[in-house]
Short mmCIF file of C-alpha atoms in Angstrom, two decimals:
data_model
loop_
_atom_site.label_atom_id
_atom_site.label_comp_id
_atom_site.label_asym_id
_atom_site.label_seq_id
_atom_site.Cartn_x
_atom_site.Cartn_y
_atom_site.Cartn_z
CA MET A 3 60.36 75.07 143.58
CA LYS A 4 62.85 77.81 144.54
CA LYS A 5 65.70 75.27 144.53
CA LEU A 6 64.65 74.29 140.92
CA VAL A 7 64.86 77.90 139.82
CA ILE A 8 68.27 78.44 141.45
CA LEU A 9 69.61 75.19 139.75
CA ALA A 10 68.24 76.39 136.29
CA ALA A 11 70.04 79.61 136.72
CA MET A 12 73.16 77.83 137.48
CA ILE A 13 72.95 75.65 134.40
CA PHE A 14 72.45 78.61 131.97
CA SER A 15 74.93 80.92 133.69
CA GLY A 16 78.29 81.39 131.86
CA ASN A 17 80.19 80.97 134.96
CA ILE A 18 79.58 77.33 135.04
CA PHE A 19 82.23 76.99 132.24
CA SER A 20 84.67 79.50 133.54
CA GLN A 21 86.99 76.74 134.96
CA ASP A 22 87.67 75.55 131.48
CA LEU A 23 88.03 78.86 129.56
CA ASN A 24 91.49 79.38 131.04
CA ASP A 25 92.81 76.28 129.33
CA PHE A 26 92.33 78.03 125.84
CA LYS A 27 95.09 80.39 124.48
CA TYR A 28 93.22 81.91 121.54
CA ILE A 29 89.94 83.44 120.61
CA ILE A 30 89.35 82.80 116.86
CA VAL A 31 87.33 85.70 115.75
CA PRO A 32 85.05 85.12 112.46
CA GLU A 33 84.81 87.85 109.83
CA SER A 34 80.99 87.31 109.85
CA TYR A 35 78.34 85.85 112.30
CA GLU A 36 75.86 83.44 110.97
CA ILE A 37 72.89 85.35 112.44
CA LEU A 38 73.84 88.30 110.39
CA GLY A 39 75.75 87.06 107.24
CA LYS A 40 77.80 90.03 105.91
CA THR A 41 81.28 90.68 106.88
CA ASN A 42 81.72 92.72 110.02
CA GLN A 43 77.96 93.73 109.91
CA TYR A 44 77.07 96.36 112.40
CA GLN A 45 80.93 96.24 113.20
CA LEU A 46 80.07 93.34 115.57
CA ASN A 47 83.27 91.32 114.63
CA ALA A 48 85.51 94.37 115.15
CA LEU A 49 83.79 94.92 118.49
CA THR A 50 84.40 91.34 119.39
CA LYS A 51 88.10 91.45 118.64
CA PHE A 52 88.35 94.82 120.66
CA LEU A 53 86.49 93.60 123.72
CA PHE A 54 88.28 90.31 124.01
CA GLU A 55 91.79 91.99 123.52
CA LYS A 56 90.81 94.60 126.08
CA ASN A 57 90.09 92.03 128.70
CA GLY A 58 93.38 90.04 128.35
CA PHE A 59 92.41 87.43 125.63
CA LYS A 60 94.61 86.77 122.70
CA THR A 61 92.64 86.91 119.45
CA ILE A 62 93.30 85.73 115.92
CA MET A 63 91.13 86.10 112.75
CA LYS A 64 90.02 83.00 111.16
CA THR A 65 91.42 84.08 107.79
CA GLU A 66 94.60 85.32 109.31
CA ALA A 67 98.00 83.33 109.27
CA TRP A 68 97.82 81.29 112.52
CA PRO A 69 100.66 81.11 114.96
CA GLU A 70 102.49 77.81 114.66
CA ASP A 71 101.28 76.41 117.95
CA LEU A 72 97.65 77.05 116.79
CA GLN A 73 98.40 75.44 113.49
CA GLN A 74 99.80 72.26 115.22
CA ASN A 75 96.94 72.34 117.72
CA PRO A 76 93.73 73.97 116.67
CA CYS A 77 92.19 73.03 120.04
CA LEU A 78 94.05 75.74 121.57
CA GLY A 79 91.45 78.05 120.41
CA VAL A 80 87.82 78.67 120.85
CA SER A 81 85.55 80.49 118.54
CA PRO A 82 82.58 82.96 119.51
CA VAL A 83 79.14 82.20 118.33
CA LEU A 84 76.13 84.49 118.62
CA VAL A 85 72.72 83.05 119.55
CA GLU A 86 69.88 85.60 119.04
CA ASP A 87 66.40 85.50 120.47
CA SER A 88 65.24 88.97 119.88
CA GLY A 89 61.73 90.06 120.01
CA MET A 90 59.78 92.87 118.31
CA PHE A 91 60.95 95.55 120.74
CA VAL A 92 63.96 94.09 122.38
CA THR A 93 67.29 92.71 120.75
CA LYS A 94 68.54 89.78 122.79
CA MET A 95 71.59 87.70 122.35
CA ARG A 96 74.14 85.64 124.10
CA ILE A 97 77.77 84.60 123.33
CA GLU A 98 78.91 81.03 123.23
CA LEU A 99 82.46 79.92 122.86
CA GLN A 100 82.83 76.69 121.04
CA ASP A 101 86.08 74.46 120.92
CA CYS A 102 87.66 72.86 117.78
CA LYS A 103 84.96 70.13 118.02
CA GLY A 104 82.03 72.40 118.14
CA MET A 105 81.27 71.76 121.77
CA THR A 106 80.25 74.82 123.84
CA VAL A 107 82.83 75.50 126.59
CA TYR A 108 81.27 78.70 127.80
CA LYS A 109 78.06 80.78 127.38
CA THR A 110 77.04 84.13 128.67
CA ARG A 111 73.80 85.25 129.99
CA GLU A 112 71.41 87.02 127.56
CA GLY A 113 72.41 90.58 126.63
CA LYS A 114 69.52 92.93 125.91
CA SER A 115 68.95 96.08 124.19
CA LYS A 116 65.81 98.32 123.46
CA GLU A 117 67.46 100.54 120.87
CA LYS A 118 65.63 100.89 117.70
CA GLU A 119 68.61 101.39 115.34
CA PHE A 120 69.97 98.04 114.50
CA GLN A 121 73.71 98.74 114.82
CA ALA A 122 73.22 100.39 118.20
CA ALA A 123 70.93 97.63 119.42
CA TYR A 124 73.19 94.66 118.27
CA GLN A 125 76.29 96.32 119.78
CA GLU A 126 74.42 97.16 123.03
CA SER A 127 73.12 93.56 123.64
CA PHE A 128 76.68 92.18 122.67
CA ARG A 129 78.39 94.45 125.27
CA ASP A 130 75.73 93.52 127.94
CA ALA A 131 76.32 89.79 127.20
CA PHE A 132 80.15 90.34 127.08
CA GLN A 133 80.04 91.62 130.72
CA ASP A 134 80.12 87.95 131.93
CA LEU A 135 83.34 87.50 130.17
CA ALA A 136 84.76 90.61 131.44
CA ASP A 137 84.18 89.58 134.95
CA LEU A 138 85.95 86.30 134.54
CA LYS A 139 89.37 87.94 134.95
CA TYR A 140 90.75 85.42 132.27
CA GLU A 141 94.31 84.28 132.55
CA TYR A 142 95.63 81.50 130.15
CA ASN A 143 96.61 78.40 132.00
CA TYR A 144 99.88 77.34 130.42
CA SER A 145 100.05 74.04 132.50
CA SER A 146 96.75 72.79 131.13
CA GLY A 147 96.78 69.52 129.23
CA ASN A 148 95.24 71.31 126.33
CA ALA A 149 98.45 73.37 125.84
CA GLU A 150 100.62 70.30 125.60
CA ARG A 151 98.24 68.24 123.27
CA VAL A 152 98.79 68.30 119.53
CA GLU A 153 96.04 67.09 117.66
CA LYS A 154 97.12 64.84 114.62
CA SER A 155 93.81 63.38 113.40
CA SER A 156 92.46 64.19 110.08
CA GLU A 157 89.46 65.94 111.68
CA SER A 158 91.94 68.42 113.29
CA SER A 159 94.05 68.89 110.02
CA SER A 160 90.74 69.84 108.17
CA ILE A 161 89.85 72.56 110.65
CA GLN A 162 93.09 74.46 109.75
CA GLU A 163 92.82 73.77 105.98
CA GLY A 164 91.69 76.94 104.10
CA ARG A 165 92.11 79.31 107.03
CA ASN A 166 95.46 80.92 105.93
CA ILE A 167 95.11 84.53 104.91
CA THR A 168 95.81 83.73 101.35
CA SER A 169 93.02 81.14 101.10
CA GLU A 170 90.88 81.52 97.97
CA ALA A 171 87.76 80.85 100.22
CA LYS A 172 88.10 84.16 101.96
CA SER A 173 84.89 86.20 101.83
CA GLU A 174 84.75 89.45 100.16
CA VAL A 175 84.36 92.49 102.21
CA VAL A 176 81.04 94.19 101.79
CA PRO A 177 81.06 97.63 103.27
CA GLU A 178 77.73 98.93 104.27
CA SER A 179 78.48 102.68 104.41
CA LYS A 180 81.23 105.19 104.19
CA SER A 181 82.00 104.70 107.73
CA ASP A 182 82.52 101.06 107.18
CA VAL A 183 85.16 101.94 104.54
CA ALA A 184 86.96 104.22 106.80
CA HIS A 185 86.70 101.42 109.47
CA GLU A 186 88.72 99.08 107.24
CA VAL A 187 91.19 101.82 106.28
CA VAL A 188 91.44 100.33 102.76
CA ALA A 189 93.05 102.54 100.14
CA GLU A 190 91.09 103.05 97.03
CA GLU A 191 94.00 104.34 95.27
CA LYS A 192 97.80 103.61 95.58
CA ILE A 193 99.83 106.30 97.39
CA ASP A 194 103.36 107.07 95.98
CA LEU A 195 105.60 107.45 98.89
CA PRO A 196 108.93 109.21 98.65
CA ALA A 197 111.43 106.66 97.56
CA GLY A 198 114.11 105.96 100.17
CA SER A 199 112.64 108.34 102.67
CA LYS A 200 113.86 107.83 106.09
CA ALA A 201 111.60 107.15 109.01
CA GLU A 202 112.10 109.65 111.82
CA GLY A 203 110.28 111.06 114.80
CA ASN A 204 108.62 109.46 117.75
CA LEU A 205 105.00 108.43 117.88
CA ASN A 206 105.08 108.76 121.66
CA SER A 207 104.80 112.56 121.32
CA LEU A 208 101.71 112.18 119.01
CA GLU A 209 99.01 110.94 121.25
CA ASN A 210 95.59 112.46 120.57
CA SER A 211 96.89 113.83 117.30
CA GLN A 212 94.50 113.84 114.37
CA TRP A 213 95.23 112.51 110.94
CA ILE A 214 93.53 112.83 107.63
CA TYR A 215 92.98 110.10 104.76
CA GLY A 216 90.49 111.34 102.04
CA ASP A 217 87.63 112.84 103.77
CA ALA A 218 88.05 110.79 107.00
CA VAL A 219 89.67 112.15 110.10
CA PHE A 220 91.46 109.81 112.54
CA GLU A 221 92.73 110.18 115.99
CA LEU A 222 95.79 108.33 117.49
CA ARG A 223 95.29 107.56 121.25
CA ALA A 224 97.14 105.57 123.95
CA TYR A 225 95.74 102.02 124.41
CA ASN A 226 97.04 99.90 127.26
CA SER A 227 100.86 99.86 126.55
CA ASN A 228 100.35 100.36 122.95
CA TYR A 229 98.24 102.67 120.63
CA ALA A 230 95.03 102.76 118.78
CA LEU A 231 93.85 104.50 115.76
CA TYR A 232 90.31 105.67 115.98
CA GLN A 233 87.94 107.45 113.45
CA LEU A 234 87.16 110.74 114.96
CA ASN A 235 84.28 110.42 117.54
CA ALA A 236 84.05 106.68 116.94
CA PRO A 237 83.52 104.57 120.04
CA GLU A 238 85.83 101.72 119.01
CA PRO A 239 89.39 101.65 117.29
CA ILE A 240 89.81 100.80 113.68
CA ALA A 241 93.30 99.35 114.27
CA LEU A 242 95.84 98.67 117.04
CA LEU A 243 99.49 99.83 116.76
CA LEU A 244 101.56 97.46 118.68
CA LYS A 245 105.03 98.57 119.92
CA THR A 246 108.30 97.40 118.55
CA ASN A 247 111.93 98.01 119.60
CA LYS A 248 111.86 101.11 117.48
CA SER A 249 109.91 104.08 118.77
CA ASN A 250 108.68 105.19 115.44
CA GLU A 251 107.64 101.74 114.06
CA PHE A 252 104.80 99.68 115.01
CA VAL A 253 102.92 96.42 114.10
CA TYR A 254 99.55 97.27 112.46
CA ARG A 255 96.48 95.12 113.25
CA SER A 256 93.06 95.84 111.82
CA LEU A 257 89.97 93.46 111.60
CA LEU A 258 91.16 92.17 108.24
CA ASN A 259 94.78 93.25 107.64
CA SER A 260 98.14 93.01 109.42
CA GLY A 261 101.11 95.20 108.64
CA THR A 262 103.48 97.94 109.80
CA VAL A 263 103.16 101.49 110.65
CA SER A 264 106.05 104.13 110.37
CA TYR A 265 105.86 107.71 111.53
CA ARG A 266 107.69 109.87 108.96
CA LYS A 267 108.06 113.43 110.47
CA ASN A 268 107.70 115.47 107.23
CA SER A 269 104.97 113.31 105.56
CA GLY A 270 102.89 111.37 108.16
CA LEU A 271 101.84 107.87 109.15
CA GLU A 272 102.79 105.34 106.50
CA ILE A 273 100.67 101.94 106.74
CA SER A 274 101.88 99.05 104.81
CA TYR A 275 99.94 95.82 104.72
CA PHE A 276 99.48 92.73 102.67
CA ASP A 277 96.20 92.81 100.54
CA SER A 278 95.21 89.09 100.23
CA LYS A 279 92.31 90.11 97.80
CA ASN A 280 94.86 91.33 95.27
CA ASN A 281 97.66 89.13 96.57
CA GLN A 282 100.08 92.15 96.85
CA GLN A 283 101.55 94.57 99.25
CA GLU A 284 99.83 97.93 99.70
CA SER A 285 100.65 101.28 101.30
CA LEU A 286 98.73 104.26 102.25
CA LEU A 287 99.48 107.48 104.01
CA LEU A 288 97.67 109.41 106.81
CA LYS A 289 98.75 113.08 106.78
CA SER A 290 98.73 115.28 109.85
CA LYS A 291 95.72 117.47 110.18
CA ASP A 292 97.82 120.31 111.65
#
């Protein structure tokens, strides 16, 4: 009987799939999970992207423009799916990673939380389940057959179809609160920036500096070898600022938008991104709190 229990534990342990996970190059993050429905509900999708990137995985949003190798071979990516088995007093979920054919290649143990507030409960149980993935020490295996294979079947082509950032099928963002609006850093009004203003200054000297946009306050912090923009006192960043060859210019990556950031010494942080909803380029300006 004891041997049967041990065998069952092995079958349902995420580690039984770990030898295959290194064959996949991308984590394709959805904008919403089926068990919840709304875009980034309880900020779980932003948390998903953050935790995977923090642990060495390369992430891409489903609606984002895909890299060329992923376009040619969608099977380089796996997609996270949440499976919930919550009770009246305990929130329980596990994370499954599914390949381009919908087959589960990895699943974590069940994460649990006894928090009563929904957002806290879902985030705590997600973090608990994610610990299995953090413990893997993932490293992409470039020599795997998966990296060299390019899917040419109509099935693989249909998987990519409609996933470009300009797709008309993109779901509308439905913010749940003022904090969710701040989380997306989406401008409600256009900012007229100084014409021809020259970018100057060095972001390296602005770590832990605070910035204002409307009524929201943000903080710039070091993040690995790059930077992250946090809403003040928030546990997770709203966006990553990735270094370029210019010290005052960065690539901007939030959950739904990609663009650039420039530090302008006499005005602030200028964020430019493409708004796929309005099909146009947008800019906003975060001003120094000091």
